[in-house]
Amino acid sequence: MKTRIILLTLLSSVVLTSCMDCMDCKSTTDINLSVEYYSNNNGTMGLDSTTNFSYSGPGLINTTLPLNITSSNDLIPYLSPVNIREYCGDELKNVNNSTVNLQSTIGDSISGIYKYNWSENWDCK
């Protein structure tokens, strides 16, 4: 009987400890986009112009980034509208009160090369 009580006490403490290892984390994202346009100059492709966009807002990137940005406001639909998530364990360790820097380059020299750089800022409580 005492063995059962001891085991139940240990088990409940493990369960309670794992539940307490979770936090609500709020994210904001800063996106910078550089679009490089190229033109054909006597058979060689050369950089013609560069356009830069930036946006900051709540949430995080929630989908594949596009090749058709024409203004900073065009970046808004690509942020998740949910900016608070619960993280536990190893996932929590990766984001807890930190900044995660990411980058992606898509496109080609004909349609434009889209160079995305963004930072996800996490505040966990």
Tab-separated table of C-alpha atoms in Angstrom:
chain	number	residue	atom	x	y	z
A	1	MET	CA	0.000	0.000	0.000
A	2	LYS	CA	2.788	2.425	0.895
A	3	THR	CA	4.527	1.562	-2.373
A	4	ARG	CA	1.420	2.581	-4.346
A	5	ILE	CA	1.197	5.897	-2.507
A	6	ILE	CA	4.861	6.615	-3.161
A	7	LEU	CA	4.508	5.728	-6.866
A	8	LEU	CA	1.370	7.859	-7.244
A	9	THR	CA	3.095	10.782	-5.534
A	10	LEU	CA	6.111	10.476	-7.841
A	11	LEU	CA	3.924	10.140	-10.924
A	12	SER	CA	1.795	13.158	-10.031
A	13	SER	CA	4.904	15.283	-9.401
A	14	VAL	CA	6.290	14.313	-12.819
A	15	VAL	CA	2.976	15.189	-14.495
A	16	LEU	CA	2.739	18.527	-12.660
A	17	THR	CA	6.352	19.353	-13.471
A	18	SER	CA	5.826	18.686	-17.180
A	19	CYS	CA	2.694	20.857	-17.161
A	20	MET	CA	4.561	23.728	-15.529
A	21	ASP	CA	7.233	23.556	-18.249
A	22	CYS	CA	4.946	25.461	-20.641
A	23	MET	CA	4.631	29.180	-21.326
A	24	ASP	CA	2.538	31.471	-23.493
A	25	CYS	CA	4.794	33.124	-26.046
A	26	LYS	CA	3.922	36.243	-28.018
A	27	SER	CA	5.605	36.846	-31.362
A	28	THR	CA	6.277	39.883	-33.486
A	29	THR	CA	8.023	39.797	-36.837
A	30	ASP	CA	10.217	42.292	-38.663
A	31	ILE	CA	10.446	41.540	-42.403
A	32	ASN	CA	12.918	43.081	-44.822
A	33	LEU	CA	12.654	42.309	-48.524
A	34	SER	CA	15.118	43.254	-51.220
A	35	VAL	CA	14.002	42.641	-54.802
A	36	GLU	CA	16.718	42.654	-57.460
A	37	TYR	CA	15.710	43.171	-61.081
A	38	TYR	CA	18.063	42.214	-63.906
A	39	SER	CA	18.207	43.105	-67.577
A	40	ASN	CA	20.008	41.667	-70.563
A	41	ASN	CA	22.929	43.878	-71.594
A	42	ASN	CA	24.581	42.547	-74.770
A	43	GLY	CA	24.082	38.906	-73.838
A	44	THR	CA	24.913	39.176	-70.135
A	45	MET	CA	22.482	39.665	-67.294
A	46	GLY	CA	23.247	42.706	-65.167
A	47	LEU	CA	21.616	44.197	-62.110
A	48	ASP	CA	19.204	46.861	-63.321
A	49	SER	CA	17.547	48.026	-60.084
A	50	THR	CA	16.806	47.076	-56.495
A	51	THR	CA	13.638	47.762	-54.507
A	52	ASN	CA	13.409	47.391	-50.729
A	53	PHE	CA	10.359	46.822	-48.531
A	54	SER	CA	9.997	46.352	-44.784
A	55	TYR	CA	7.168	45.618	-42.406
A	56	SER	CA	6.826	44.966	-38.665
A	57	GLY	CA	3.815	43.480	-36.967
A	58	PRO	CA	2.382	40.869	-34.630
A	59	GLY	CA	2.530	37.205	-35.585
A	60	LEU	CA	4.968	35.150	-37.600
A	61	ILE	CA	5.384	34.044	-41.223
A	62	ASN	CA	2.660	31.471	-41.824
A	63	THR	CA	3.037	30.514	-45.476
A	64	THR	CA	5.356	30.536	-48.470
A	65	LEU	CA	6.464	34.057	-49.282
A	66	PRO	CA	5.400	35.426	-52.707
A	67	LEU	CA	7.046	36.792	-55.853
A	68	ASN	CA	4.587	39.661	-56.353
A	69	ILE	CA	5.215	42.217	-53.608
A	70	THR	CA	4.648	45.808	-54.737
A	71	SER	CA	4.410	47.588	-51.368
A	72	SER	CA	5.207	46.998	-47.695
A	73	ASN	CA	1.487	46.443	-46.996
A	74	ASP	CA	1.534	43.434	-49.342
A	75	LEU	CA	3.509	41.596	-46.619
A	76	ILE	CA	0.655	41.768	-44.059
A	77	PRO	CA	-1.297	38.696	-45.330
A	78	TYR	CA	1.771	36.493	-44.882
A	79	LEU	CA	1.874	36.977	-41.107
A	80	SER	CA	-0.195	34.673	-38.937
A	81	PRO	CA	-3.012	36.594	-37.236
A	82	VAL	CA	-2.383	34.524	-34.076
A	83	ASN	CA	0.591	35.950	-32.259
A	84	ILE	CA	0.340	34.017	-28.950
A	85	ARG	CA	1.177	30.326	-28.799
A	86	GLU	CA	1.881	27.910	-25.998
A	87	TYR	CA	5.265	26.230	-26.147
A	88	CYS	CA	6.558	23.451	-23.915
A	89	GLY	CA	9.794	21.559	-23.368
A	90	ASP	CA	12.401	21.746	-26.123
A	91	GLU	CA	10.234	23.995	-28.310
A	92	LEU	CA	10.026	26.463	-25.422
A	93	LYS	CA	13.813	26.379	-25.008
A	94	ASN	CA	14.208	27.333	-28.703
A	95	VAL	CA	12.024	30.454	-28.536
A	96	ASN	CA	11.916	31.549	-24.869
A	97	ASN	CA	12.538	35.327	-24.867
A	98	SER	CA	14.714	35.145	-27.967
A	99	THR	CA	14.974	36.390	-31.510
A	100	VAL	CA	15.053	33.903	-34.376
A	101	ASN	CA	16.568	35.198	-37.633
A	102	LEU	CA	15.513	33.571	-40.904
A	103	GLN	CA	16.073	34.140	-44.596
A	104	SER	CA	14.784	32.899	-47.918
A	105	THR	CA	15.704	33.706	-51.520
A	106	ILE	CA	13.275	32.908	-54.323
A	107	GLY	CA	12.775	33.932	-57.931
A	108	ASP	CA	15.139	34.246	-60.859
A	109	SER	CA	16.950	36.892	-62.862
A	110	ILE	CA	14.021	37.214	-65.296
A	111	SER	CA	11.162	37.839	-62.829
A	112	GLY	CA	13.330	39.252	-60.053
A	113	ILE	CA	15.245	37.782	-57.147
A	114	TYR	CA	13.353	38.169	-53.867
A	115	LYS	CA	15.621	38.129	-50.829
A	116	TYR	CA	13.595	37.889	-47.618
A	117	ASN	CA	15.179	38.413	-44.203
A	118	TRP	CA	13.032	38.367	-41.115
A	119	SER	CA	13.297	38.211	-37.354
A	120	GLU	CA	10.755	36.582	-35.089
A	121	ASN	CA	10.895	38.152	-31.630
A	122	TRP	CA	9.489	35.960	-28.847
A	123	ASP	CA	8.349	37.159	-25.434
A	124	CYS	CA	7.376	34.252	-23.168
A	125	LYS	CA	5.591	34.469	-19.831
